[in-house]
mmCIF file of C-alpha atoms in Angstrom:
data_model
loop_
_atom_site.group_PDB
_atom_site.id
_atom_site.type_symbol
_atom_site.label_atom_id
_atom_site.label_comp_id
_atom_site.label_asym_id
_atom_site.label_seq_id
_atom_site.Cartn_x
_atom_site.Cartn_y
_atom_site.Cartn_z
ATOM 1 C CA UNK A 2 125.703 273.468 207.151
ATOM 2 C CA UNK A 3 123.142 270.463 207.626
ATOM 3 C CA UNK A 4 121.634 269.832 210.671
ATOM 4 C CA UNK A 5 122.190 266.397 212.430
ATOM 5 C CA UNK A 6 119.536 264.397 214.511
ATOM 6 C CA UNK A 7 121.461 262.581 216.852
ATOM 7 C CA UNK A 8 118.809 262.260 219.368
ATOM 8 C CA UNK A 9 114.976 262.590 218.384
ATOM 9 C CA UNK A 10 113.170 265.213 220.954
ATOM 10 C CA UNK A 11 109.280 265.142 220.717
ATOM 11 C CA UNK A 12 107.817 266.957 223.772
ATOM 12 C CA UNK A 13 104.523 265.521 224.668
ATOM 13 C CA UNK A 14 105.170 262.119 223.284
ATOM 14 C CA UNK A 15 106.510 259.330 225.547
ATOM 15 C CA UNK A 16 109.742 258.014 224.452
ATOM 16 C CA UNK A 17 109.433 254.023 224.768
ATOM 17 C CA UNK A 18 112.918 252.940 223.336
ATOM 18 C CA UNK A 19 116.168 254.455 222.239
ATOM 19 C CA UNK A 20 117.661 251.959 219.890
ATOM 20 C CA UNK A 21 121.001 252.378 218.265
ATOM 21 C CA UNK A 22 119.657 254.149 215.258
ATOM 22 C CA UNK A 23 115.948 254.757 216.039
ATOM 23 C CA UNK A 24 113.821 256.122 218.566
ATOM 24 C CA UNK A 25 110.348 254.885 219.123
ATOM 25 C CA UNK A 26 107.557 256.982 220.519
ATOM 26 C CA UNK A 27 103.924 256.173 221.926
ATOM 27 C CA UNK A 28 101.291 258.364 220.140
ATOM 28 C CA UNK A 29 98.276 259.257 221.738
ATOM 29 C CA UNK A 30 96.095 257.234 219.665
ATOM 30 C CA UNK A 31 97.999 254.039 220.520
ATOM 31 C CA UNK A 32 100.206 253.822 217.390
ATOM 32 C CA UNK A 33 103.971 253.995 217.479
ATOM 33 C CA UNK A 34 106.000 256.545 215.776
ATOM 34 C CA UNK A 35 109.479 255.262 214.790
ATOM 35 C CA UNK A 36 112.206 258.060 214.235
ATOM 36 C CA UNK A 37 115.426 257.099 212.311
ATOM 37 C CA UNK A 38 117.983 259.321 213.432
ATOM 38 C CA UNK A 39 121.407 260.254 212.028
ATOM 39 C CA UNK A 40 123.302 258.066 214.536
ATOM 40 C CA UNK A 41 125.766 255.552 213.122
ATOM 41 C CA UNK A 42 126.084 251.928 214.296
ATOM 42 C CA UNK A 43 128.769 249.453 213.307
ATOM 43 C CA UNK A 44 129.232 246.044 215.015
ATOM 44 C CA UNK A 45 126.713 246.732 217.700
ATOM 45 C CA UNK A 46 128.443 249.988 218.583
ATOM 46 C CA UNK A 47 126.865 253.625 218.336
ATOM 47 C CA UNK A 48 129.743 255.560 216.863
ATOM 48 C CA UNK A 49 130.157 259.285 218.158
ATOM 49 C CA UNK A 50 129.950 261.166 214.853
ATOM 50 C CA UNK A 51 126.405 261.029 213.092
ATOM 51 C CA UNK A 52 125.959 261.234 209.541
ATOM 52 C CA UNK A 53 123.848 264.072 208.366
ATOM 53 C CA UNK A 54 120.791 263.161 206.422
ATOM 54 C CA UNK A 55 121.190 259.632 207.330
ATOM 55 C CA UNK A 56 117.999 259.303 209.166
ATOM 56 C CA UNK A 57 115.977 260.714 206.252
ATOM 57 C CA UNK A 58 117.475 258.396 203.823
ATOM 58 C CA UNK A 59 116.708 255.321 206.116
ATOM 59 C CA UNK A 60 113.185 256.404 206.211
ATOM 60 C CA UNK A 61 112.690 256.936 202.492
ATOM 61 C CA UNK A 62 114.289 253.462 201.920
ATOM 62 C CA UNK A 63 111.935 251.965 204.439
ATOM 63 C CA UNK A 64 108.765 253.702 203.141
ATOM 64 C CA UNK A 65 109.759 252.614 199.521
ATOM 65 C CA UNK A 66 109.950 249.155 200.263
ATOM 66 C CA UNK A 67 106.986 248.878 202.612
ATOM 67 C CA UNK A 68 105.025 250.370 199.634
ATOM 68 C CA UNK A 69 106.473 248.191 197.254
ATOM 69 C CA UNK A 70 105.778 245.004 199.214
ATOM 70 C CA UNK A 71 102.294 245.938 200.526
ATOM 71 C CA UNK A 72 100.554 243.662 198.162
ATOM 72 C CA UNK A 73 102.820 240.750 199.094
ATOM 73 C CA UNK A 74 102.651 241.019 202.788
ATOM 74 C CA UNK A 75 100.868 243.152 205.363
ATOM 75 C CA UNK A 76 103.184 245.716 207.223
ATOM 76 C CA UNK A 77 102.915 247.994 210.128
ATOM 77 C CA UNK A 78 103.258 251.359 207.979
ATOM 78 C CA UNK A 79 100.093 253.649 208.479
ATOM 79 C CA UNK A 80 101.459 256.972 206.763
ATOM 80 C CA UNK A 81 104.825 258.733 206.006
ATOM 81 C CA UNK A 82 103.595 262.189 207.484
ATOM 82 C CA UNK A 83 105.031 262.857 210.805
ATOM 83 C CA UNK A 84 103.039 266.098 211.031
ATOM 84 C CA UNK A 85 99.789 264.143 210.405
ATOM 85 C CA UNK A 86 100.607 261.704 213.209
ATOM 86 C CA UNK A 87 101.708 264.113 215.850
ATOM 87 C CA UNK A 88 99.160 265.634 218.182
ATOM 88 C CA UNK A 89 98.063 269.207 217.745
ATOM 89 C CA UNK A 90 99.949 271.741 219.498
#
């Protein structure tokens, strides 16, 4: 069975905002970490049953388009490795 990420829990990081689908954390170096979850939103309502793997696909789509359009317009993406962004420990 595939695990579901309904709520991102990252001990040691401050949760700044929990949106309909994404959770936003403050990193110690001042950058932000945006985590796409498996929550499902329709018509501004978060539905009770998440979709396994949805957050991972959302991240892959975002990373693809940020990389694809980087030569056209600046964006906020500084990397796609969560492990590299997290503080040690």
